[in-house]
């Protein structure tokens, strides 16, 4: 039954651009990008238990790397995606080497500081990022054709999302994924079992950054402009809210949270001053009353209703 549901969802996604308006296709592209961004945070927080607040910074690195690779070197899109993921992953590895000396709230503060520093870099490195004027992103090139519309970008964005979901499942079922979860549950017990805890933390940090970089490259396919203001702490809080509300440690929760909160963020676009307050209130409510996430909360209540 579950497989049939997944196949039906996949067929609906494939058919979407043939029936939807341009805005709906753009929104679908954005939600798929958020899904990959949330998968990265799911790996570092949900799987490995390391609290990182730098996802927006790695996302921005991916966007600028992809845009500049196309603009300065004329690279085709597949190379730009790979470069975005690798550059973000290497930066994540370097920052992780320093930040992972700390734990818990101190790790969160260190990664938050890095995120704020990167936004300052995006805003002031005018010769590379365009600074406060933003950066015009050239059309992505694939097989000799330029992608100039949301509908042309959609199949590529969907294919990358499916690939990244598959990669996340493979990681979760591998020895690496089991080592991540061992570190999350107890570092002392993981060490006793021979798990190299520090190496696993670094791997989770680098993989999370790699996913964020790929998400940035996905954004660069269908967007023609990026401004540093959209890469600040608000974006990190949005992604964190998606993962927490969907359910920490749950792959389906991360994807579902990205879709639900991506839609909510679009609805709140007209009230930007209140977005962070609303996200904060939602986080507090869910941590108090549904700590396992929205979908686990719904599932538990449905089971109770069925037993009644």
PDB file of C-alpha atoms in Angstrom:
ATOM      1  CA  UNK A   1       0.000   0.000   0.000  1.00  0.00           C
ATOM      2  CA  UNK A   2       2.841   2.355   0.904  1.00  0.00           C
ATOM      3  CA  UNK A   3       4.612   1.605  -2.397  1.00  0.00           C
ATOM      4  CA  UNK A   4       1.415   2.344  -4.321  1.00  0.00           C
ATOM      5  CA  UNK A   5       1.103   5.658  -2.503  1.00  0.00           C
ATOM      6  CA  UNK A   6       4.685   6.588  -3.350  1.00  0.00           C
ATOM      7  CA  UNK A   7       4.174   5.667  -7.005  1.00  0.00           C
ATOM      8  CA  UNK A   8       0.990   7.741  -7.141  1.00  0.00           C
ATOM      9  CA  UNK A   9       2.815  10.721  -5.602  1.00  0.00           C
ATOM     10  CA  UNK A  10       5.676  10.327  -8.088  1.00  0.00           C
ATOM     11  CA  UNK A  11       3.285  10.197 -11.050  1.00  0.00           C
ATOM     12  CA  UNK A  12       1.510  13.316  -9.773  1.00  0.00           C
ATOM     13  CA  UNK A  13       4.834  15.138  -9.465  1.00  0.00           C
ATOM     14  CA  UNK A  14       5.881  14.109 -12.973  1.00  0.00           C
ATOM     15  CA  UNK A  15       2.537  15.264 -14.425  1.00  0.00           C
ATOM     16  CA  UNK A  16       2.475  18.554 -12.470  1.00  0.00           C
ATOM     17  CA  UNK A  17       4.012  20.900 -15.084  1.00  0.00           C
ATOM     18  CA  UNK A  18       1.527  19.742 -17.745  1.00  0.00           C
ATOM     19  CA  UNK A  19      -1.482  20.968 -15.747  1.00  0.00           C
ATOM     20  CA  UNK A  20      -0.221  23.634 -13.330  1.00  0.00           C
ATOM     21  CA  UNK A  21       0.335  27.359 -13.826  1.00  0.00           C
ATOM     22  CA  UNK A  22       3.800  28.896 -13.877  1.00  0.00           C
ATOM     23  CA  UNK A  23       3.491  30.079 -10.271  1.00  0.00           C
ATOM     24  CA  UNK A  24       2.512  26.607  -9.031  1.00  0.00           C
ATOM     25  CA  UNK A  25       5.521  25.099 -10.834  1.00  0.00           C
ATOM     26  CA  UNK A  26       7.789  27.743  -9.289  1.00  0.00           C
ATOM     27  CA  UNK A  27       6.357  26.913  -5.863  1.00  0.00           C
ATOM     28  CA  UNK A  28       6.940  23.195  -6.499  1.00  0.00           C
ATOM     29  CA  UNK A  29      10.576  23.945  -7.414  1.00  0.00           C
ATOM     30  CA  UNK A  30      10.953  25.940  -4.193  1.00  0.00           C
ATOM     31  CA  UNK A  31       9.412  23.193  -2.041  1.00  0.00           C
ATOM     32  CA  UNK A  32      11.678  20.548  -3.592  1.00  0.00           C
ATOM     33  CA  UNK A  33      14.682  22.780  -2.865  1.00  0.00           C
ATOM     34  CA  UNK A  34      13.543  23.135   0.749  1.00  0.00           C
ATOM     35  CA  UNK A  35      13.172  19.357   0.934  1.00  0.00           C
ATOM     36  CA  UNK A  36      16.849  18.827  -0.003  1.00  0.00           C
ATOM     37  CA  UNK A  37      17.898  21.597   2.397  1.00  0.00           C
ATOM     38  CA  UNK A  38      15.942  19.864   5.178  1.00  0.00           C
ATOM     39  CA  UNK A  39      17.517  16.498   4.324  1.00  0.00           C
ATOM     40  CA  UNK A  40      20.909  18.046   5.074  1.00  0.00           C
ATOM     41  CA  UNK A  41      19.737  19.324   8.452  1.00  0.00           C
ATOM     42  CA  UNK A  42      18.060  15.954   9.075  1.00  0.00           C
ATOM     43  CA  UNK A  43      21.452  14.241   8.692  1.00  0.00           C
ATOM     44  CA  UNK A  44      23.356  16.500  11.086  1.00  0.00           C
ATOM     45  CA  UNK A  45      20.626  16.978  13.726  1.00  0.00           C
ATOM     46  CA  UNK A  46      18.201  14.086  13.298  1.00  0.00           C
ATOM     47  CA  UNK A  47      20.720  11.348  12.527  1.00  0.00           C
ATOM     48  CA  UNK A  48      23.930  12.484  14.255  1.00  0.00           C
ATOM     49  CA  UNK A  49      22.443  14.671  16.996  1.00  0.00           C
ATOM     50  CA  UNK A  50      24.715  17.686  16.338  1.00  0.00           C
ATOM     51  CA  UNK A  51      22.937  21.017  16.630  1.00  0.00           C
ATOM     52  CA  UNK A  52      23.934  23.187  13.666  1.00  0.00           C
ATOM     53  CA  UNK A  53      22.578  26.635  12.791  1.00  0.00           C
ATOM     54  CA  UNK A  54      24.690  27.206   9.672  1.00  0.00           C
ATOM     55  CA  UNK A  55      22.474  25.652   7.005  1.00  0.00           C
ATOM     56  CA  UNK A  56      21.557  28.980   5.387  1.00  0.00           C
ATOM     57  CA  UNK A  57      25.263  29.839   5.055  1.00  0.00           C
ATOM     58  CA  UNK A  58      26.041  26.585   3.221  1.00  0.00           C
ATOM     59  CA  UNK A  59      22.919  27.114   1.102  1.00  0.00           C
ATOM     60  CA  UNK A  60      24.227  30.545   0.124  1.00  0.00           C
ATOM     61  CA  UNK A  61      27.649  29.118  -0.695  1.00  0.00           C
ATOM     62  CA  UNK A  62      25.936  26.654  -3.027  1.00  0.00           C
ATOM     63  CA  UNK A  63      23.922  29.383  -4.757  1.00  0.00           C
ATOM     64  CA  UNK A  64      26.895  31.676  -5.319  1.00  0.00           C
ATOM     65  CA  UNK A  65      29.196  28.826  -6.393  1.00  0.00           C
ATOM     66  CA  UNK A  66      26.683  27.644  -8.981  1.00  0.00           C
ATOM     67  CA  UNK A  67      25.938  31.161 -10.220  1.00  0.00           C
ATOM     68  CA  UNK A  68      29.593  32.144 -10.486  1.00  0.00           C
ATOM     69  CA  UNK A  69      30.567  28.821 -12.114  1.00  0.00           C
ATOM     70  CA  UNK A  70      28.055  29.503 -14.870  1.00  0.00           C
ATOM     71  CA  UNK A  71      28.828  33.211 -15.116  1.00  0.00           C
ATOM     72  CA  UNK A  72      32.634  33.164 -14.969  1.00  0.00           C
ATOM     73  CA  UNK A  73      33.468  29.755 -16.445  1.00  0.00           C
ATOM     74  CA  UNK A  74      30.367  28.820 -18.445  1.00  0.00           C
ATOM     75  CA  UNK A  75      30.165  25.427 -16.759  1.00  0.00           C
ATOM     76  CA  UNK A  76      27.205  23.183 -17.632  1.00  0.00           C
ATOM     77  CA  UNK A  77      24.714  22.687 -14.833  1.00  0.00           C
ATOM     78  CA  UNK A  78      25.790  19.179 -13.697  1.00  0.00           C
ATOM     79  CA  UNK A  79      29.325  20.464 -13.033  1.00  0.00           C
ATOM     80  CA  UNK A  80      27.928  23.511 -11.221  1.00  0.00           C
ATOM     81  CA  UNK A  81      25.813  21.280  -8.940  1.00  0.00           C
ATOM     82  CA  UNK A  82      28.790  19.092  -8.115  1.00  0.00           C
ATOM     83  CA  UNK A  83      31.012  22.117  -7.499  1.00  0.00           C
ATOM     84  CA  UNK A  84      28.384  23.711  -5.243  1.00  0.00           C
ATOM     85  CA  UNK A  85      28.048  20.578  -3.123  1.00  0.00           C
ATOM     86  CA  UNK A  86      31.814  20.008  -2.889  1.00  0.00           C
ATOM     87  CA  UNK A  87      32.675  23.625  -2.020  1.00  0.00           C
ATOM     88  CA  UNK A  88      29.945  23.794   0.640  1.00  0.00           C
ATOM     89  CA  UNK A  89      30.982  20.363   1.961  1.00  0.00           C
ATOM     90  CA  UNK A  90      34.659  21.384   2.245  1.00  0.00           C
ATOM     91  CA  UNK A  91      33.725  24.599   4.042  1.00  0.00           C
ATOM     92  CA  UNK A  92      31.467  22.547   6.320  1.00  0.00           C
ATOM     93  CA  UNK A  93      34.337  20.166   7.033  1.00  0.00           C
ATOM     94  CA  UNK A  94      36.661  23.054   7.926  1.00  0.00           C
ATOM     95  CA  UNK A  95      34.102  24.754  10.170  1.00  0.00           C
ATOM     96  CA  UNK A  96      33.171  21.421  11.726  1.00  0.00           C
ATOM     97  CA  UNK A  97      36.814  20.773  12.624  1.00  0.00           C
ATOM     98  CA  UNK A  98      36.724  23.895  14.787  1.00  0.00           C
ATOM     99  CA  UNK A  99      33.102  24.008  15.959  1.00  0.00           C
ATOM    100  CA  UNK A 100      32.782  20.334  16.903  1.00  0.00           C
ATOM    101  CA  UNK A 101      35.233  20.864  19.740  1.00  0.00           C
ATOM    102  CA  UNK A 102      32.128  22.272  21.431  1.00  0.00           C
ATOM    103  CA  UNK A 103      28.855  20.581  22.321  1.00  0.00           C
ATOM    104  CA  UNK A 104      25.161  21.357  22.710  1.00  0.00           C
ATOM    105  CA  UNK A 105      24.336  25.058  23.051  1.00  0.00           C
ATOM    106  CA  UNK A 106      27.958  26.090  22.479  1.00  0.00           C
ATOM    107  CA  UNK A 107      28.015  24.241  19.159  1.00  0.00           C
ATOM    108  CA  UNK A 108      24.748  25.939  18.194  1.00  0.00           C
ATOM    109  CA  UNK A 109      26.201  29.368  19.052  1.00  0.00           C
ATOM    110  CA  UNK A 110      29.411  28.665  17.122  1.00  0.00           C
ATOM    111  CA  UNK A 111      27.541  27.624  13.973  1.00  0.00           C
ATOM    112  CA  UNK A 112      25.158  30.570  14.389  1.00  0.00           C
ATOM    113  CA  UNK A 113      28.179  32.897  14.499  1.00  0.00           C
ATOM    114  CA  UNK A 114      29.539  31.312  11.315  1.00  0.00           C
ATOM    115  CA  UNK A 115      26.173  31.798   9.589  1.00  0.00           C
ATOM    116  CA  UNK A 116      26.084  35.477  10.548  1.00  0.00           C
ATOM    117  CA  UNK A 117      29.703  35.917   9.421  1.00  0.00           C
ATOM    118  CA  UNK A 118      28.925  34.354   6.037  1.00  0.00           C
ATOM    119  CA  UNK A 119      25.965  36.684   5.531  1.00  0.00           C
ATOM    120  CA  UNK A 120      28.321  39.594   6.210  1.00  0.00           C
ATOM    121  CA  UNK A 121      30.695  38.158   3.590  1.00  0.00           C
ATOM    122  CA  UNK A 122      27.853  37.797   1.069  1.00  0.00           C
ATOM    123  CA  UNK A 123      26.818  41.396   1.753  1.00  0.00           C
ATOM    124  CA  UNK A 124      30.262  42.997   1.588  1.00  0.00           C
ATOM    125  CA  UNK A 125      32.277  40.953  -0.932  1.00  0.00           C
ATOM    126  CA  UNK A 126      30.900  43.129  -3.717  1.00  0.00           C
ATOM    127  CA  UNK A 127      33.313  42.050  -6.448  1.00  0.00           C
ATOM    128  CA  UNK A 128      32.152  38.413  -6.157  1.00  0.00           C
ATOM    129  CA  UNK A 129      28.628  38.379  -4.717  1.00  0.00           C
ATOM    130  CA  UNK A 130      27.363  41.743  -5.918  1.00  0.00           C
ATOM    131  CA  UNK A 131      27.042  42.850  -2.303  1.00  0.00           C
ATOM    132  CA  UNK A 132      23.881  44.784  -1.407  1.00  0.00           C
ATOM    133  CA  UNK A 133      22.921  44.902  -5.101  1.00  0.00           C
ATOM    134  CA  UNK A 134      22.654  41.114  -5.236  1.00  0.00           C
ATOM    135  CA  UNK A 135      23.838  38.810  -7.984  1.00  0.00           C
ATOM    136  CA  UNK A 136      22.190  38.092 -11.311  1.00  0.00           C
ATOM    137  CA  UNK A 137      22.319  34.350 -11.930  1.00  0.00           C
ATOM    138  CA  UNK A 138      22.820  33.319 -15.577  1.00  0.00           C
ATOM    139  CA  UNK A 139      20.537  30.626 -17.038  1.00  0.00           C
ATOM    140  CA  UNK A 140      21.690  27.099 -16.278  1.00  0.00           C
ATOM    141  CA  UNK A 141      22.971  25.103 -19.241  1.00  0.00           C
ATOM    142  CA  UNK A 142      22.140  21.427 -19.719  1.00  0.00           C
ATOM    143  CA  UNK A 143      23.032  19.370 -22.812  1.00  0.00           C
ATOM    144  CA  UNK A 144      23.662  22.563 -24.733  1.00  0.00           C
ATOM    145  CA  UNK A 145      20.278  24.125 -23.885  1.00  0.00           C
ATOM    146  CA  UNK A 146      19.636  27.035 -21.521  1.00  0.00           C
ATOM    147  CA  UNK A 147      16.992  26.573 -18.826  1.00  0.00           C
ATOM    148  CA  UNK A 148      15.026  29.808 -18.863  1.00  0.00           C
ATOM    149  CA  UNK A 149      11.677  28.973 -17.243  1.00  0.00           C
ATOM    150  CA  UNK A 150      10.305  27.269 -14.143  1.00  0.00           C
ATOM    151  CA  UNK A 151       8.716  24.523 -16.234  1.00  0.00           C
ATOM    152  CA  UNK A 152      12.016  23.757 -17.963  1.00  0.00           C
ATOM    153  CA  UNK A 153      13.791  23.692 -14.590  1.00  0.00           C
ATOM    154  CA  UNK A 154      11.209  21.474 -12.875  1.00  0.00           C
ATOM    155  CA  UNK A 155      12.274  18.044 -14.286  1.00  0.00           C
ATOM    156  CA  UNK A 156      15.899  18.738 -13.329  1.00  0.00           C
ATOM    157  CA  UNK A 157      14.959  19.896  -9.827  1.00  0.00           C
ATOM    158  CA  UNK A 158      12.695  16.854  -9.352  1.00  0.00           C
ATOM    159  CA  UNK A 159      15.413  14.449 -10.556  1.00  0.00           C
ATOM    160  CA  UNK A 160      17.991  15.942  -8.164  1.00  0.00           C
ATOM    161  CA  UNK A 161      15.509  15.764  -5.272  1.00  0.00           C
ATOM    162  CA  UNK A 162      14.799  12.082  -5.934  1.00  0.00           C
ATOM    163  CA  UNK A 163      18.547  11.403  -6.153  1.00  0.00           C
ATOM    164  CA  UNK A 164      19.196  13.168  -2.836  1.00  0.00           C
ATOM    165  CA  UNK A 165      16.331  11.329  -1.110  1.00  0.00           C
ATOM    166  CA  UNK A 166      17.762   8.033  -2.381  1.00  0.00           C
ATOM    167  CA  UNK A 167      21.230   9.054  -1.115  1.00  0.00           C
ATOM    168  CA  UNK A 168      19.772   9.879   2.310  1.00  0.00           C
ATOM    169  CA  UNK A 169      18.078   6.468   2.513  1.00  0.00           C
ATOM    170  CA  UNK A 170      21.322   4.711   1.515  1.00  0.00           C
ATOM    171  CA  UNK A 171      23.260   6.652   4.165  1.00  0.00           C
ATOM    172  CA  UNK A 172      20.657   5.885   6.856  1.00  0.00           C
ATOM    173  CA  UNK A 173      20.779   2.138   6.107  1.00  0.00           C
ATOM    174  CA  UNK A 174      24.569   1.946   5.884  1.00  0.00           C
ATOM    175  CA  UNK A 175      27.166   1.462   8.605  1.00  0.00           C
ATOM    176  CA  UNK A 176      27.716   5.214   8.460  1.00  0.00           C
ATOM    177  CA  UNK A 177      24.074   5.876   9.314  1.00  0.00           C
ATOM    178  CA  UNK A 178      24.175   3.390  12.193  1.00  0.00           C
ATOM    179  CA  UNK A 179      27.326   5.084  13.490  1.00  0.00           C
ATOM    180  CA  UNK A 180      25.572   8.488  13.291  1.00  0.00           C
ATOM    181  CA  UNK A 181      22.689   7.188  15.395  1.00  0.00           C
ATOM    182  CA  UNK A 182      25.071   5.606  17.906  1.00  0.00           C
ATOM    183  CA  UNK A 183      26.777   8.974  18.374  1.00  0.00           C
ATOM    184  CA  UNK A 184      23.382  10.656  18.715  1.00  0.00           C
ATOM    185  CA  UNK A 185      22.228   8.271  21.444  1.00  0.00           C
ATOM    186  CA  UNK A 186      25.445   8.200  23.496  1.00  0.00           C
ATOM    187  CA  UNK A 187      28.958   9.276  22.586  1.00  0.00           C
ATOM    188  CA  UNK A 188      30.425   7.255  25.438  1.00  0.00           C
ATOM    189  CA  UNK A 189      28.643   4.067  24.350  1.00  0.00           C
ATOM    190  CA  UNK A 190      29.616   4.726  20.721  1.00  0.00           C
ATOM    191  CA  UNK A 191      33.284   5.052  21.716  1.00  0.00           C
ATOM    192  CA  UNK A 192      33.026   1.835  23.707  1.00  0.00           C
ATOM    193  CA  UNK A 193      31.752   0.066  20.571  1.00  0.00           C
ATOM    194  CA  UNK A 194      34.691   1.349  18.535  1.00  0.00           C
ATOM    195  CA  UNK A 195      32.860   4.124  16.670  1.00  0.00           C
ATOM    196  CA  UNK A 196      35.215   7.036  15.828  1.00  0.00           C
ATOM    197  CA  UNK A 197      32.952   9.712  17.305  1.00  0.00           C
ATOM    198  CA  UNK A 198      34.829  12.797  16.105  1.00  0.00           C
ATOM    199  CA  UNK A 199      35.128  11.445  12.544  1.00  0.00           C
ATOM    200  CA  UNK A 200      31.395  10.682  12.500  1.00  0.00           C
ATOM    201  CA  UNK A 201      30.551  14.191  13.673  1.00  0.00           C
ATOM    202  CA  UNK A 202      32.744  15.688  10.943  1.00  0.00           C
ATOM    203  CA  UNK A 203      31.195  13.399   8.329  1.00  0.00           C
ATOM    204  CA  UNK A 204      27.677  14.438   9.375  1.00  0.00           C
ATOM    205  CA  UNK A 205      28.637  18.113   9.266  1.00  0.00           C
ATOM    206  CA  UNK A 206      30.256  17.802   5.835  1.00  0.00           C
ATOM    207  CA  UNK A 207      27.348  15.782   4.398  1.00  0.00           C
ATOM    208  CA  UNK A 208      24.843  18.294   5.742  1.00  0.00           C
ATOM    209  CA  UNK A 209      26.792  21.133   4.115  1.00  0.00           C
ATOM    210  CA  UNK A 210      27.045  19.155   0.853  1.00  0.00           C
ATOM    211  CA  UNK A 211      23.249  18.737   0.746  1.00  0.00           C
ATOM    212  CA  UNK A 212      22.777  22.452   1.446  1.00  0.00           C
ATOM    213  CA  UNK A 213      25.209  23.307  -1.363  1.00  0.00           C
ATOM    214  CA  UNK A 214      23.288  21.090  -3.797  1.00  0.00           C
ATOM    215  CA  UNK A 215      20.044  22.772  -2.673  1.00  0.00           C
ATOM    216  CA  UNK A 216      21.679  26.127  -3.444  1.00  0.00           C
ATOM    217  CA  UNK A 217      22.551  24.927  -6.953  1.00  0.00           C
ATOM    218  CA  UNK A 218      18.941  23.763  -7.391  1.00  0.00           C
ATOM    219  CA  UNK A 219      17.743  27.262  -6.477  1.00  0.00           C
ATOM    220  CA  UNK A 220      20.095  28.707  -9.093  1.00  0.00           C
ATOM    221  CA  UNK A 221      18.346  26.707 -11.845  1.00  0.00           C
ATOM    222  CA  UNK A 222      14.997  28.466 -11.653  1.00  0.00           C
ATOM    223  CA  UNK A 223      15.970  31.771 -10.025  1.00  0.00           C
ATOM    224  CA  UNK A 224      17.657  34.641 -11.821  1.00  0.00           C
ATOM    225  CA  UNK A 225      18.630  36.703  -8.768  1.00  0.00           C
ATOM    226  CA  UNK A 226      19.936  36.216  -5.220  1.00  0.00           C
ATOM    227  CA  UNK A 227      20.311  38.803  -2.431  1.00  0.00           C
ATOM    228  CA  UNK A 228      22.199  38.222   0.860  1.00  0.00           C
ATOM    229  CA  UNK A 229      19.133  39.272   2.888  1.00  0.00           C
ATOM    230  CA  UNK A 230      17.468  35.965   1.959  1.00  0.00           C
ATOM    231  CA  UNK A 231      20.398  33.972   3.416  1.00  0.00           C
ATOM    232  CA  UNK A 232      20.211  35.161   7.008  1.00  0.00           C
ATOM    233  CA  UNK A 233      19.167  33.628  10.303  1.00  0.00           C
ATOM    234  CA  UNK A 234      15.504  33.685   9.297  1.00  0.00           C
ATOM    235  CA  UNK A 235      16.167  31.057   6.613  1.00  0.00           C
ATOM    236  CA  UNK A 236      17.998  28.833   9.120  1.00  0.00           C
ATOM    237  CA  UNK A 237      15.099  29.132  11.583  1.00  0.00           C
ATOM    238  CA  UNK A 238      12.659  28.280   8.801  1.00  0.00           C
ATOM    239  CA  UNK A 239      14.592  25.097   7.885  1.00  0.00           C
ATOM    240  CA  UNK A 240      15.000  24.151  11.554  1.00  0.00           C
ATOM    241  CA  UNK A 241      11.257  24.609  12.068  1.00  0.00           C
ATOM    242  CA  UNK A 242      10.540  22.390   9.073  1.00  0.00           C
ATOM    243  CA  UNK A 243      12.717  19.571  10.443  1.00  0.00           C
ATOM    244  CA  UNK A 244      11.513  19.824  14.061  1.00  0.00           C
ATOM    245  CA  UNK A 245       7.829  20.122  13.175  1.00  0.00           C
ATOM    246  CA  UNK A 246       8.105  17.301  10.650  1.00  0.00           C
ATOM    247  CA  UNK A 247       9.831  15.115  13.224  1.00  0.00           C
ATOM    248  CA  UNK A 248      13.496  14.936  14.249  1.00  0.00           C
ATOM    249  CA  UNK A 249      15.158  11.768  13.031  1.00  0.00           C
ATOM    250  CA  UNK A 250      12.419  11.087  10.482  1.00  0.00           C
ATOM    251  CA  UNK A 251      13.160  11.210   6.752  1.00  0.00           C
ATOM    252  CA  UNK A 252       9.479  11.487   5.822  1.00  0.00           C
ATOM    253  CA  UNK A 253       9.070  14.104   8.558  1.00  0.00           C
ATOM    254  CA  UNK A 254      11.853  16.249   7.086  1.00  0.00           C
ATOM    255  CA  UNK A 255      10.286  16.112   3.615  1.00  0.00           C
ATOM    256  CA  UNK A 256       6.743  16.609   4.920  1.00  0.00           C
ATOM    257  CA  UNK A 257       7.846  19.495   7.135  1.00  0.00           C
ATOM    258  CA  UNK A 258       9.554  21.142   4.157  1.00  0.00           C
ATOM    259  CA  UNK A 259       6.354  20.952   2.124  1.00  0.00           C
ATOM    260  CA  UNK A 260       4.003  22.118   4.916  1.00  0.00           C
ATOM    261  CA  UNK A 261       6.190  24.969   6.128  1.00  0.00           C
ATOM    262  CA  UNK A 262       7.280  25.931   2.641  1.00  0.00           C
ATOM    263  CA  UNK A 263       3.619  26.587   1.898  1.00  0.00           C
ATOM    264  CA  UNK A 264       3.167  28.455   5.197  1.00  0.00           C
ATOM    265  CA  UNK A 265       6.220  30.644   4.507  1.00  0.00           C
ATOM    266  CA  UNK A 266       4.763  31.495   1.116  1.00  0.00           C
ATOM    267  CA  UNK A 267       1.476  32.495   2.775  1.00  0.00           C
ATOM    268  CA  UNK A 268       3.383  34.657   5.264  1.00  0.00           C
ATOM    269  CA  UNK A 269       5.306  36.454   2.521  1.00  0.00           C
ATOM    270  CA  UNK A 270       3.011  39.458   2.964  1.00  0.00           C
ATOM    271  CA  UNK A 271       3.911  39.730   6.669  1.00  0.00           C
ATOM    272  CA  UNK A 272       7.725  39.489   6.777  1.00  0.00           C
ATOM    273  CA  UNK A 273       7.994  41.368  10.090  1.00  0.00           C
ATOM    274  CA  UNK A 274       6.078  38.659  11.918  1.00  0.00           C
ATOM    275  CA  UNK A 275       7.583  35.552  10.307  1.00  0.00           C
ATOM    276  CA  UNK A 276      10.285  34.882  12.912  1.00  0.00           C
ATOM    277  CA  UNK A 277       7.787  35.396  15.767  1.00  0.00           C
ATOM    278  CA  UNK A 278       5.340  32.961  14.191  1.00  0.00           C
ATOM    279  CA  UNK A 279       8.049  30.360  13.500  1.00  0.00           C
ATOM    280  CA  UNK A 280       9.270  30.696  17.092  1.00  0.00           C
ATOM    281  CA  UNK A 281       5.776  30.212  18.518  1.00  0.00           C
ATOM    282  CA  UNK A 282       5.206  27.154  16.333  1.00  0.00           C
ATOM    283  CA  UNK A 283       8.528  25.664  17.474  1.00  0.00           C
ATOM    284  CA  UNK A 284       7.625  26.218  21.144  1.00  0.00           C
ATOM    285  CA  UNK A 285       4.174  24.667  20.719  1.00  0.00           C
ATOM    286  CA  UNK A 286       5.513  21.578  18.973  1.00  0.00           C
ATOM    287  CA  UNK A 287       8.379  21.080  21.423  1.00  0.00           C
ATOM    288  CA  UNK A 288       5.829  21.204  24.263  1.00  0.00           C
ATOM    289  CA  UNK A 289       2.933  19.194  22.854  1.00  0.00           C
ATOM    290  CA  UNK A 290       4.293  17.194  19.885  1.00  0.00           C
ATOM    291  CA  UNK A 291       8.053  16.684  20.402  1.00  0.00           C
ATOM    292  CA  UNK A 292       8.126  13.781  17.920  1.00  0.00           C
ATOM    293  CA  UNK A 293       6.748  15.996  15.147  1.00  0.00           C
ATOM    294  CA  UNK A 294       3.524  16.706  13.334  1.00  0.00           C
ATOM    295  CA  UNK A 295       3.241  13.429  11.428  1.00  0.00           C
ATOM    296  CA  UNK A 296       3.992  11.263  14.460  1.00  0.00           C
ATOM    297  CA  UNK A 297       1.420  13.309  16.418  1.00  0.00           C
ATOM    298  CA  UNK A 298      -1.213  12.734  13.711  1.00  0.00           C
ATOM    299  CA  UNK A 299      -0.361   9.031  13.488  1.00  0.00           C
ATOM    300  CA  UNK A 300      -0.580   8.547  17.275  1.00  0.00           C
ATOM    301  CA  UNK A 301      -3.956  10.240  17.444  1.00  0.00           C
ATOM    302  CA  UNK A 302      -5.285   8.218  14.529  1.00  0.00           C
ATOM    303  CA  UNK A 303      -4.250   4.998  16.332  1.00  0.00           C
ATOM    304  CA  UNK A 304      -5.997   6.161  19.495  1.00  0.00           C
ATOM    305  CA  UNK A 305      -9.105   7.011  17.498  1.00  0.00           C
ATOM    306  CA  UNK A 306      -9.040   3.566  15.831  1.00  0.00           C
ATOM    307  CA  UNK A 307      -8.717   1.794  19.195  1.00  0.00           C
ATOM    308  CA  UNK A 308     -11.580   3.849  20.595  1.00  0.00           C
TER     309      UNK A 308
END
